[in-house]
Tab-separated table of C-alpha atoms in Angstrom:
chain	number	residue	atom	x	y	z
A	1231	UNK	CA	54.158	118.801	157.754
A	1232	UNK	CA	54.380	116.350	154.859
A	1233	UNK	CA	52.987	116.564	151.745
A	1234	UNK	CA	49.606	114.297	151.097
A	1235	UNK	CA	48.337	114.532	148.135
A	1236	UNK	CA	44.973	115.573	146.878
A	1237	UNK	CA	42.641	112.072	145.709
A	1238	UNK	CA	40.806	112.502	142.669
A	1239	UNK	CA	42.530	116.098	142.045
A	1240	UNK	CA	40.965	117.816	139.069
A	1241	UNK	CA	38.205	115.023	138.783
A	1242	UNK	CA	34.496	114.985	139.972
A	1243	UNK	CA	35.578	112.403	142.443
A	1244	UNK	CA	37.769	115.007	144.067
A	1245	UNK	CA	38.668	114.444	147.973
A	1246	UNK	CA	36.786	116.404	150.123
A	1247	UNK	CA	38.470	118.762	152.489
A	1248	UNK	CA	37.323	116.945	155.852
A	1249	UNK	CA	38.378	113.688	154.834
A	1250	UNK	CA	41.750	115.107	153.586
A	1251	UNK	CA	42.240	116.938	156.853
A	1252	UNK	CA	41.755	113.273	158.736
A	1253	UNK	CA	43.851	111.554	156.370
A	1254	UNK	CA	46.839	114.323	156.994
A	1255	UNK	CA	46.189	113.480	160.444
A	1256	UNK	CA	46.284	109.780	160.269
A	1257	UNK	CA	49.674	109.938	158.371
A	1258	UNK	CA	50.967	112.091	161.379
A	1259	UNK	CA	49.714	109.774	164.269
A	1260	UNK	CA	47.724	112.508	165.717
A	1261	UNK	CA	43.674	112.538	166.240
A	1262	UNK	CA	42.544	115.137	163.778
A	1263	UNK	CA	41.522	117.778	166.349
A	1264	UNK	CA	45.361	117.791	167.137
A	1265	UNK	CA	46.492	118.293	163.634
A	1266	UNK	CA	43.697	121.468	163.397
A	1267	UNK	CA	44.999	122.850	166.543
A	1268	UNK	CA	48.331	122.968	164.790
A	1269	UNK	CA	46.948	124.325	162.141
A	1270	UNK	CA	45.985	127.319	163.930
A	1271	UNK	CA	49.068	127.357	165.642
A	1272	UNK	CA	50.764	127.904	162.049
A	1273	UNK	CA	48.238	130.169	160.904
A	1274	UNK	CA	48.971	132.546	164.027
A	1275	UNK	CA	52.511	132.289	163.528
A	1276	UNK	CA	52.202	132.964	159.609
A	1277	UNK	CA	50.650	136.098	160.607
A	1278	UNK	CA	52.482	137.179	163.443
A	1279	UNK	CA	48.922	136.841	165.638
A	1280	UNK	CA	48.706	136.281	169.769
A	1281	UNK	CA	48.383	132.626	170.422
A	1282	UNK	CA	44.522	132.235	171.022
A	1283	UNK	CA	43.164	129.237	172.808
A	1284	UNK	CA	41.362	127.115	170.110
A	1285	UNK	CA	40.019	123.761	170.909
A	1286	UNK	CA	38.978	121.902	167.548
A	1287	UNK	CA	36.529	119.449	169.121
A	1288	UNK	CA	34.526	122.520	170.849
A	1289	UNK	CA	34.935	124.357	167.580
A	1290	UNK	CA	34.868	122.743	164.459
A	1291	UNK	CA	32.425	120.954	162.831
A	1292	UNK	CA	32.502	118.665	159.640
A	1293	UNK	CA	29.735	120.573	157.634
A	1294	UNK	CA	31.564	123.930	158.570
A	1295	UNK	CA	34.417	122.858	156.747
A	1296	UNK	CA	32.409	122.439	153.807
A	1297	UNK	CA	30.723	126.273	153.279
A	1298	UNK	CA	32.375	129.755	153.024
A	1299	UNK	CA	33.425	129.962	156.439
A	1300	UNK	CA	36.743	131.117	158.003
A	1301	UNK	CA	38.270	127.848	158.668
A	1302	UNK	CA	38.332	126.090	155.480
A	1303	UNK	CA	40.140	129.458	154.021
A	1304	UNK	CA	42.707	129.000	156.871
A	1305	UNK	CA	43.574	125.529	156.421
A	1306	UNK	CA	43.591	126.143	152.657
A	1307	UNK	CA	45.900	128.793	153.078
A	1308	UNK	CA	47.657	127.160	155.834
A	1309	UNK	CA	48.469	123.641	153.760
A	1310	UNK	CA	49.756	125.821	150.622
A	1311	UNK	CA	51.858	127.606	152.845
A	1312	UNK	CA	53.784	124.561	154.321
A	1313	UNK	CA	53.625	122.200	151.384
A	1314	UNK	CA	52.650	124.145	148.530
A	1315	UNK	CA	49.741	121.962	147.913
A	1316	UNK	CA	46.461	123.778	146.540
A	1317	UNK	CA	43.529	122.363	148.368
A	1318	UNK	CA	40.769	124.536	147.511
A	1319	UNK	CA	39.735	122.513	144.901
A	1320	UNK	CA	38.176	120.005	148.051
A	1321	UNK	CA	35.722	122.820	149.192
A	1322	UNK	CA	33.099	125.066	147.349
A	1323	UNK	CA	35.589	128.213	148.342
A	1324	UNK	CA	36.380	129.115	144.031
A	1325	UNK	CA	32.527	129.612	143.591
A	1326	UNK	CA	32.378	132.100	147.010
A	1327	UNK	CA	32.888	135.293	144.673
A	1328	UNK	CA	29.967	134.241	142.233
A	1329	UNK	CA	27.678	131.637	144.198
A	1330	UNK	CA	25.858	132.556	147.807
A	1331	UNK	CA	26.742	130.159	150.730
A	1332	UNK	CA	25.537	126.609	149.919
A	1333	UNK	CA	23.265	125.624	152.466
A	1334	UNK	CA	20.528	123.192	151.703
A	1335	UNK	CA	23.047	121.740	149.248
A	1336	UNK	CA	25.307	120.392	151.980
A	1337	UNK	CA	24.582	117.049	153.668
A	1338	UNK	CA	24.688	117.660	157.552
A	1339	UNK	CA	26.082	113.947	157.397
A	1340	UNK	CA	29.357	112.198	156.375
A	1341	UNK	CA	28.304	109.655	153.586
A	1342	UNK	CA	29.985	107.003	151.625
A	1343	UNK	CA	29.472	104.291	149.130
A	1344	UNK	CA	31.151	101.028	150.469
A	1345	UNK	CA	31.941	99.561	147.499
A	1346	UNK	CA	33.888	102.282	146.652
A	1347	UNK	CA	35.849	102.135	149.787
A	1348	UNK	CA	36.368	98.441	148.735
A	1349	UNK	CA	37.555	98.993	145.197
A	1350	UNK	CA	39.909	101.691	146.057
A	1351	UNK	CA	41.440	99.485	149.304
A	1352	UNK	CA	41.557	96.449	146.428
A	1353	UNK	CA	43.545	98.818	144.538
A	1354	UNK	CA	46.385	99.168	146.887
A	1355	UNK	CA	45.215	103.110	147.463
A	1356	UNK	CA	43.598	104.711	150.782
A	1357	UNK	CA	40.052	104.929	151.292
A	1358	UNK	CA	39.068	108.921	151.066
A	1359	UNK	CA	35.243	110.461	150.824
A	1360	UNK	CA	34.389	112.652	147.922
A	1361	UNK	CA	33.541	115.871	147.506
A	1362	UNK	CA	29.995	115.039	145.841
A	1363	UNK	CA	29.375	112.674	148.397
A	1364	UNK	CA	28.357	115.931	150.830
A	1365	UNK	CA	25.686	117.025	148.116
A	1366	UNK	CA	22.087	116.370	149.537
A	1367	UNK	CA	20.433	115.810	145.936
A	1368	UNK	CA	22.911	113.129	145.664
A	1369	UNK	CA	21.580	110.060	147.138
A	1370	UNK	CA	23.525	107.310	144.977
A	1371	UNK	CA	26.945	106.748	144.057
A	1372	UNK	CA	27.411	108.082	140.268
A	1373	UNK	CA	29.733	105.172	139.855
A	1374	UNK	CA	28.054	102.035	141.442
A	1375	UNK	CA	24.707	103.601	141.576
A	1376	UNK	CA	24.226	102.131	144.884
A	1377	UNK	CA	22.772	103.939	148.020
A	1378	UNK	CA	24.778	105.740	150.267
A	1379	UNK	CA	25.437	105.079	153.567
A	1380	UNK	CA	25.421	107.356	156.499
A	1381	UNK	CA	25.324	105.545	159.294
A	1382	UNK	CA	27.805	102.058	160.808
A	1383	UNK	CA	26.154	99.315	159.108
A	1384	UNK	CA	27.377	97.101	162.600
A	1385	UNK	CA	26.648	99.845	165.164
A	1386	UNK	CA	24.586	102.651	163.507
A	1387	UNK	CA	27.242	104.995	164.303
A	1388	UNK	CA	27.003	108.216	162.371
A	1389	UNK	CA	31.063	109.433	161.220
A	1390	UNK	CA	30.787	112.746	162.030
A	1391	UNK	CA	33.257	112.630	164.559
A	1392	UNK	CA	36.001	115.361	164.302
A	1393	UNK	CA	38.728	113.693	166.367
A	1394	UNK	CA	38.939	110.522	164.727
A	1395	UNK	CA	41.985	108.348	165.386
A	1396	UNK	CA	41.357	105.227	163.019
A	1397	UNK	CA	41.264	105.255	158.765
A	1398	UNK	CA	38.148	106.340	156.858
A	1399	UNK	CA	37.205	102.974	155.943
A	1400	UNK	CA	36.846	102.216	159.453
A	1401	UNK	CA	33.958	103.215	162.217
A	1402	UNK	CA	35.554	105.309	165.193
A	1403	UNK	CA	33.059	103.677	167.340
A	1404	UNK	CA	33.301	99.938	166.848
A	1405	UNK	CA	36.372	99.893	164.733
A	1406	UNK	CA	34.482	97.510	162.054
A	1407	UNK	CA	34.945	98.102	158.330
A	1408	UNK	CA	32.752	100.740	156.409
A	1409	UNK	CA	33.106	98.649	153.110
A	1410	UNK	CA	30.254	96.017	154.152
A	1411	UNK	CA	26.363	96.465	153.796
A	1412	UNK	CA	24.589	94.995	156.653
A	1413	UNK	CA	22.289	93.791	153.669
A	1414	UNK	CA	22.091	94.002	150.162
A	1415	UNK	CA	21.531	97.259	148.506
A	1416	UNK	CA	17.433	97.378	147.932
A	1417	UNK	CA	17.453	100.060	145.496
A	1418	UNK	CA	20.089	100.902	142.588
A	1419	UNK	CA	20.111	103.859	140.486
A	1420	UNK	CA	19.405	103.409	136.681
A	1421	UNK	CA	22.870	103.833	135.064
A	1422	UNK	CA	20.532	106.548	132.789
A	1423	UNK	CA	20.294	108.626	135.649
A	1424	UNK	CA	22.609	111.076	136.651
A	1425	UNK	CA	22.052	112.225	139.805
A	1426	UNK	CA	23.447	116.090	140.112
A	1427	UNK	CA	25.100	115.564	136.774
A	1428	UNK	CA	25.936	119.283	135.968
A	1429	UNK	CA	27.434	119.304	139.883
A	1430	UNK	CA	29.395	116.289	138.953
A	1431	UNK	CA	30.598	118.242	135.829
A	1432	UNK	CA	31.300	121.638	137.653
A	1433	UNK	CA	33.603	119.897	140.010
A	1434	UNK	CA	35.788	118.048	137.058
A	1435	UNK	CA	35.828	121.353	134.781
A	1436	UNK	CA	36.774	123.669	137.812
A	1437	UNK	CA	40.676	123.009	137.734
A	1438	UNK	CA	40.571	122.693	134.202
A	1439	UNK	CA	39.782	126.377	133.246
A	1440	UNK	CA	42.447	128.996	131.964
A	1441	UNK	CA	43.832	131.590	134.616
A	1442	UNK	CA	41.802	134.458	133.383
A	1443	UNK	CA	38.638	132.879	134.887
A	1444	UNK	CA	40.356	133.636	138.414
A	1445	UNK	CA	41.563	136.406	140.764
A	1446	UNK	CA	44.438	136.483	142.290
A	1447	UNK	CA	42.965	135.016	145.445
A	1448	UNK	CA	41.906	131.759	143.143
A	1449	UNK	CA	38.313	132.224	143.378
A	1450	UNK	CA	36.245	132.606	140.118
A	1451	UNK	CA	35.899	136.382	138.785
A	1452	UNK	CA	32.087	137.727	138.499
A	1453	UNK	CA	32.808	139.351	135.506
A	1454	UNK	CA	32.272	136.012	134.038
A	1455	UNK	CA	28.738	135.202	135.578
A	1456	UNK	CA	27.461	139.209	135.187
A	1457	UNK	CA	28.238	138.581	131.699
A	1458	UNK	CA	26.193	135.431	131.241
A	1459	UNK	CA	23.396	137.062	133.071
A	1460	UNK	CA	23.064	140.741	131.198
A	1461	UNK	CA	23.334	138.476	127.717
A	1462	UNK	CA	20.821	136.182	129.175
A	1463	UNK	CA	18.512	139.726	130.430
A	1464	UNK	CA	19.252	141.519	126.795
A	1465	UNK	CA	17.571	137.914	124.739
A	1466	UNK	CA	14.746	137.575	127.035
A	1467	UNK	CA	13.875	140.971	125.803
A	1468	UNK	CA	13.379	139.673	122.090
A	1469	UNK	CA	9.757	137.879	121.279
A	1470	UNK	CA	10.634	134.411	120.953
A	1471	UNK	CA	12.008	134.131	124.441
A	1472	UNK	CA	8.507	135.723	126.281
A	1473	UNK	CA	8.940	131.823	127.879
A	1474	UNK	CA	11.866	132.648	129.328
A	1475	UNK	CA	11.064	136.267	130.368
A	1476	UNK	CA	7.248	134.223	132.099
A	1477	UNK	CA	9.629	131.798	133.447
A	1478	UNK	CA	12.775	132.933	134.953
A	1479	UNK	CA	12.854	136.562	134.809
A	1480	UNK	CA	10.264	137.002	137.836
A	1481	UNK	CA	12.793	135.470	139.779
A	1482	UNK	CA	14.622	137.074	142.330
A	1483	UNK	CA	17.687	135.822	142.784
A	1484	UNK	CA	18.230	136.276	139.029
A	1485	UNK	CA	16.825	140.270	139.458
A	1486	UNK	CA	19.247	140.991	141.860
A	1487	UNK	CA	21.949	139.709	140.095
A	1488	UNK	CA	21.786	142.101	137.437
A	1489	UNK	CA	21.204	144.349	139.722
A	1490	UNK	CA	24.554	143.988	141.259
A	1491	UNK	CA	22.889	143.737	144.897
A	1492	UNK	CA	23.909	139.662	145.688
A	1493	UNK	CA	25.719	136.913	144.548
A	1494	UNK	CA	23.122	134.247	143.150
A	1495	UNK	CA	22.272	131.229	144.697
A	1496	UNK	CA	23.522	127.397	143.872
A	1497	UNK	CA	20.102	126.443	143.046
A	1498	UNK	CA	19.051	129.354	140.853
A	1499	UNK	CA	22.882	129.043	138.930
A	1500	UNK	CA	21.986	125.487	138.233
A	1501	UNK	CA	18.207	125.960	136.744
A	1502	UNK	CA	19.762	128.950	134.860
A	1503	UNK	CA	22.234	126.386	133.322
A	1504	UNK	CA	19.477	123.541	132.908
A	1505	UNK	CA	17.316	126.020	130.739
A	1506	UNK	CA	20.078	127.051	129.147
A	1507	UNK	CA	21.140	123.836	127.894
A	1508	UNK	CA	24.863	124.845	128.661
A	1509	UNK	CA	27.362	123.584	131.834
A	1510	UNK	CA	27.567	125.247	134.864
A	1511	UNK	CA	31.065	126.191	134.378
A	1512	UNK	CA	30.032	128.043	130.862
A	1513	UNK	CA	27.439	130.169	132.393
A	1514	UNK	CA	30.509	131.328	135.386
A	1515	UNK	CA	32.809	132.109	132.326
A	1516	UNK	CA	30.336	134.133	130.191
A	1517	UNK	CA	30.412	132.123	127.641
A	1518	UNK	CA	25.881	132.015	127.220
A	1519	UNK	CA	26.222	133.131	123.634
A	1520	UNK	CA	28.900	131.256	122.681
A	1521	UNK	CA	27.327	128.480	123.624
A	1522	UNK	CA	23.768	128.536	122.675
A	1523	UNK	CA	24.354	129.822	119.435
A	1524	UNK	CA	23.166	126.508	117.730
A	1525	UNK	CA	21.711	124.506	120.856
A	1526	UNK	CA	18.007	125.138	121.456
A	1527	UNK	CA	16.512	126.141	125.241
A	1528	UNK	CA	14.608	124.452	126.976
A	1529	UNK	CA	12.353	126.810	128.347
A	1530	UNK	CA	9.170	124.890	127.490
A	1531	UNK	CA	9.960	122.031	129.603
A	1532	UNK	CA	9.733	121.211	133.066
A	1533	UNK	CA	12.429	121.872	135.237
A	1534	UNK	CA	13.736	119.238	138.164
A	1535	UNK	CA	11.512	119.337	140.800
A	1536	UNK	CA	15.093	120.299	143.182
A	1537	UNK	CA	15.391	122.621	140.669
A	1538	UNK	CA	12.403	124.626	140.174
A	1539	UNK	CA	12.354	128.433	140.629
A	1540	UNK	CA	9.562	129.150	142.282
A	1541	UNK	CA	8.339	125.659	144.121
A	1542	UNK	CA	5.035	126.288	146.090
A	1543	UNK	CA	5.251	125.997	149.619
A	1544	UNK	CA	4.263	122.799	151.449
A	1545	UNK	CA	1.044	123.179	153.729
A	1546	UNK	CA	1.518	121.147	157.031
A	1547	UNK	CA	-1.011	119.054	158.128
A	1548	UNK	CA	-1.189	119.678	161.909
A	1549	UNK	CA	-2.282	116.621	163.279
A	1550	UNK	CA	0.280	114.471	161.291
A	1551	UNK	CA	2.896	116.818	162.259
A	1552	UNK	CA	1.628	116.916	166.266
A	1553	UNK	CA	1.669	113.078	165.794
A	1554	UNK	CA	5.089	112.666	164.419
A	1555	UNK	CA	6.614	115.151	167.129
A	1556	UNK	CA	5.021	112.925	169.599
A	1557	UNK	CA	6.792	109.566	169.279
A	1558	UNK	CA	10.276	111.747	168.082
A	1559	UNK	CA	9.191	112.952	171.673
A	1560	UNK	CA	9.148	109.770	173.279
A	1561	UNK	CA	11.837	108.591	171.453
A	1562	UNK	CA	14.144	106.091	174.355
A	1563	UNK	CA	17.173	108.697	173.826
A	1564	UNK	CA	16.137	112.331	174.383
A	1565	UNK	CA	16.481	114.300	171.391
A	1566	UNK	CA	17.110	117.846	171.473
A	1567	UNK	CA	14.405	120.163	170.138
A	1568	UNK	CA	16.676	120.744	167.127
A	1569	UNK	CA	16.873	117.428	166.524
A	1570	UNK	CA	13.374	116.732	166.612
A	1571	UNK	CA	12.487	119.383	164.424
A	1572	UNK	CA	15.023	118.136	161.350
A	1573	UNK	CA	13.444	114.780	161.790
A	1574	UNK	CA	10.335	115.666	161.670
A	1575	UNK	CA	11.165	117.634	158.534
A	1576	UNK	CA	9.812	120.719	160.338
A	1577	UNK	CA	11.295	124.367	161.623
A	1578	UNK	CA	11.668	124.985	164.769
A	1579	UNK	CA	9.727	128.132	164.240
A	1580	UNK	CA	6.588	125.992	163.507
A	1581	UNK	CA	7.372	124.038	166.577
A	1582	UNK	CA	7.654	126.783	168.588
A	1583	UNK	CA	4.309	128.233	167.376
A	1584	UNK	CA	2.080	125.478	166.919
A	1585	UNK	CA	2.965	123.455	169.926
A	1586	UNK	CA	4.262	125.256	172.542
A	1587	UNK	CA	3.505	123.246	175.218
A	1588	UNK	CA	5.140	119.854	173.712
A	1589	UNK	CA	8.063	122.185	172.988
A	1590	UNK	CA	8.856	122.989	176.345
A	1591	UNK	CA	8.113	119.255	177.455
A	1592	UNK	CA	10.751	118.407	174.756
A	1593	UNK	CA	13.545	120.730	175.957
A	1594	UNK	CA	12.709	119.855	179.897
A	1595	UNK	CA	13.259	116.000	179.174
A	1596	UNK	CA	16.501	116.609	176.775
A	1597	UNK	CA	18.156	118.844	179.043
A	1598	UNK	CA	17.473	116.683	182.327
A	1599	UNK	CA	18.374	114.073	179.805
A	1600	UNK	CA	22.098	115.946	179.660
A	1601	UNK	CA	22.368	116.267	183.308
A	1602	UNK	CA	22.248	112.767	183.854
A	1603	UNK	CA	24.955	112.361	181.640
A	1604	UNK	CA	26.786	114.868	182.941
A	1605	UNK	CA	26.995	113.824	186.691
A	1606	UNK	CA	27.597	109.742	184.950
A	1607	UNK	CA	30.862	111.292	183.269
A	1608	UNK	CA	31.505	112.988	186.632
A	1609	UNK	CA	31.065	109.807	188.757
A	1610	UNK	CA	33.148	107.920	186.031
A	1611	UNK	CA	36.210	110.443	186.387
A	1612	UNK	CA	35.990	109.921	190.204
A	1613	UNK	CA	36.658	106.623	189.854
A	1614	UNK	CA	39.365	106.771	187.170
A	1615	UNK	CA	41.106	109.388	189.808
A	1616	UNK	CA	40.903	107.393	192.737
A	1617	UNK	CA	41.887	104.646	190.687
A	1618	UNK	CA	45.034	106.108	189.451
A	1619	UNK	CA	46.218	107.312	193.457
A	1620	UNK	CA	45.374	104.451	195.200
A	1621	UNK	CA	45.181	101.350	193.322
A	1622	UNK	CA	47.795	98.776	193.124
A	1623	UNK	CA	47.207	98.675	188.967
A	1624	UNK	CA	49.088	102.441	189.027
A	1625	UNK	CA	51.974	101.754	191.210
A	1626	UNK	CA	54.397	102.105	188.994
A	1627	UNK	CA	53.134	105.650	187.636
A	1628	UNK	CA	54.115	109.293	188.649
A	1629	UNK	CA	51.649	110.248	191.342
A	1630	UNK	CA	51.477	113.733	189.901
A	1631	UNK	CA	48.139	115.542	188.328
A	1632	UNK	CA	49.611	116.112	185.270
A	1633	UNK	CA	50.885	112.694	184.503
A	1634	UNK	CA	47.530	111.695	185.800
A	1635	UNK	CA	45.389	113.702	183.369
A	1636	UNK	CA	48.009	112.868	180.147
A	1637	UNK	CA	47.025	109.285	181.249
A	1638	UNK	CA	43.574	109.208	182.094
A	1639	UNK	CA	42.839	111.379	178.682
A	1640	UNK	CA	44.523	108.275	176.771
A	1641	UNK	CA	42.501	105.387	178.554
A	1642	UNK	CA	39.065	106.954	179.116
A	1643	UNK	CA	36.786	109.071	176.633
A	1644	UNK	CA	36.322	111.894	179.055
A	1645	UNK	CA	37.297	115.463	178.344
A	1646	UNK	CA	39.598	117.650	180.307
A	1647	UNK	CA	36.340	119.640	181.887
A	1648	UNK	CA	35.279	116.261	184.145
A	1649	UNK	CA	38.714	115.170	184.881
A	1650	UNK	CA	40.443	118.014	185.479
A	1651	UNK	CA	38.052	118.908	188.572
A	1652	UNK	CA	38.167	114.873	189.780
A	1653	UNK	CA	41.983	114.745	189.464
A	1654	UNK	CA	42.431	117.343	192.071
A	1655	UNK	CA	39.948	116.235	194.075
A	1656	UNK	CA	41.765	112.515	194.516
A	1657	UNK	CA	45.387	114.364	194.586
A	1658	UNK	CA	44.140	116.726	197.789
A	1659	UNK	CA	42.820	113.364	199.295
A	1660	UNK	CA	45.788	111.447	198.303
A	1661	UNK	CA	48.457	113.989	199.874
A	1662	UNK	CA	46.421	113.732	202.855
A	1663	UNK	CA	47.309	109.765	203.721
């Protein structure tokens, strides 16, 4: 395997794991489920394990490499292994001993800021997506302070897909550049405003710290954070922080950290740090007291709305909800009912309860919706069978099902499950002339 290196390593415009496992892929001429099949492959062989069928495109899924999950540790471990490369820093994996899963931090999109595509392909280097790109709260670039994109700008083509073949830069679907805005950017971020600042700041300090604020396994000790939090627990105690005790210590997540029962979440760390008036990365490494020493809290002022502790919960409003399900409902593309639900900015537990009835209509029309497709793709590998066996345009070609299916996988965007089943078909028919 060669040896890629890490963009923006030990800045906050680090490369994201995802778009470092494409790019690895791209420089080996294989479509990235390939390279994560081989991947596996090593990993098995690394530990002396049976050879398990994995299929990456069945599998895998861009957010997934993103969280705590199993794969990003094996293709972490995996990549250090052949090329002694750390790529952890590309993933949230050093906070996983101090910080709960991420969830509703993680963007369930690939985004990107086209003109920083087209500054970095300007400056000779290769287009990559950044880690801080995948956070939700962050809607701008911090360095243009342009929107980001999520969708073609030619073809609305979301680039989510896992086995891309083509650069970053460039749309798998109509193989047009990423680096253009259909139209001028509308809205542009105040350079005042820092979107997910201390995030930004997290990410850059991360690979900057001393050894002794890891394990052995490179993840960030707790010692550090349960440190922070019983010197945080021992001054709300004293009279001039009854603020803090009113405002934080009622708090959960925060009770059950110095409890020892969980880890805390992303959220909670971050408000912590906000009303601390310290960085993120101080409040992991115990440092509180050293820090606030001569800084004042903040405790009397508001927190960030994505912040806050203890938000109040949003009351639906039943016919505006019924109404918006509708036309998602009606939509010209089924939607699945999962699908509908995140659109609608609704559960699909509320769904489920509240309309039951346009639920089941939902699911009826999106899976007859998926049948359709399925016996299209079916009719489609027919034809590319019977095409290959008995057409003049395949004469010079082995008339043998393997050869057949290594072609027809090449030259048609169906799977192995539709033209496995049609290949045989036309080779029983063929033997038979």
């Amino acid at each position: 395997m060669f040896d890629i290196p890490l963009m923006g390593e030990g800045t906050g415009s680090v490369e994201a794991l995802p778009s470092y496992l494409h790019r690895c892929a791209y420089h080996h001429a294989v479509p990235t489920t390939k390279f994560l099949e081989y991947l596996h492959r090593e990993c098995n062989r690394l530990h002396d394990h049976k050879q398990n069928y994995f299929k990456a495109s069945q599998t895998v899924s861009m957010r997934s490499l993103l969280t705590y999950g199993e794969y990003p540790r094996i293709y972490v471990k995996v990549i250090k292994h052949l090329t002694g490369r750390n790529v952890a820093p590309a993933t949230f994996l050093p906070l996983m001993a101090v910080v709960s899963q991420p969830q509703v931090e993680i963007c369930r999109s690939a985004r990107w800021c086209p003109e920083c595509f087209k500054s970095i392909r300007d400056l000779g280097s290769e287009p990559y997506i950044k880690l801080v790109w995948h956070l939700s709260e962050v809607t701008h670039c911090p360095h243009h302070h342009t929107p980001l994109l999520e969708a073609c700008p030619h073809c609305g083509a979301d680039q989510n897909a896992v086995g891309r073949r083509l650069p970053l830069d460039v749309c798998h679907k109509c193989e047009r550049s990423l680096s253009e805005r259909a139209v001028a950017p509308v809205e542009i971020s105040p350079s005042w405003v820092h979107q997910a600042g201390d995030l930004l700041r997290l990410l850059t300090h991360i690979p900057h710290r001393s050894a002794d604020c890891f394990n052995a396994s490179g993840l960030i000790k707790p010692e550090g954070l349960e440190r922070s939090i019983n010197d945080f627990s021992i001054r709300c105690a004293e009279p001039e922080f009854d603020a803090a005790y009113e405002y934080c210590w009622t708090n959960k997540d925060v009770r059950k950290q110095v409890w020892g029962c969980q880890s805390i979440s992303l959220r909670t760390l971050r408000a912590l740090a906000h009303l601390t008036n310290v960085d993120i990365i101080d409040l992991l490494s115990g440092n509180l007291l050293n820090r606030t020493k001569t800084m004042r809290y903040l405790w009397r002022q508001p927190v960030p709305e994505p912040l806050a502790l203890n938000r109040s919960r949003d009351k639906h409003d039943h016919g505006k909800c019924f109404q918006r399900l509708t036309e998602l409902a009606r939509s010209e593309t089924p939607l699945s009912l999962k699908e509908v639900a995140r659109r609608a900015g609704l559960s699909i537990g509320y769904v489920n309860y509240r309309f039951p009835v346009l639920k089941q209509q939902i699911v009826a029309r999106y899976e007859k919706h998926m049948e359709q497709l399925a016996l299209e793709k079916h009719h489609r590998a027919m034809q590319a069978a019977l095409r290959y066996f008995n057409s003049s345009q395949y004469e010079k070609h082995p008339k043998s099902r393997k050869q057949a299916l290594k072609h027809l996988l090449g030259e048609t965007d169906l799977t192995k499950l539709y033209l496995k089943p049609a290949i045989e078909s036309a080779y029983q028919k063929y033997q038979q002339q």
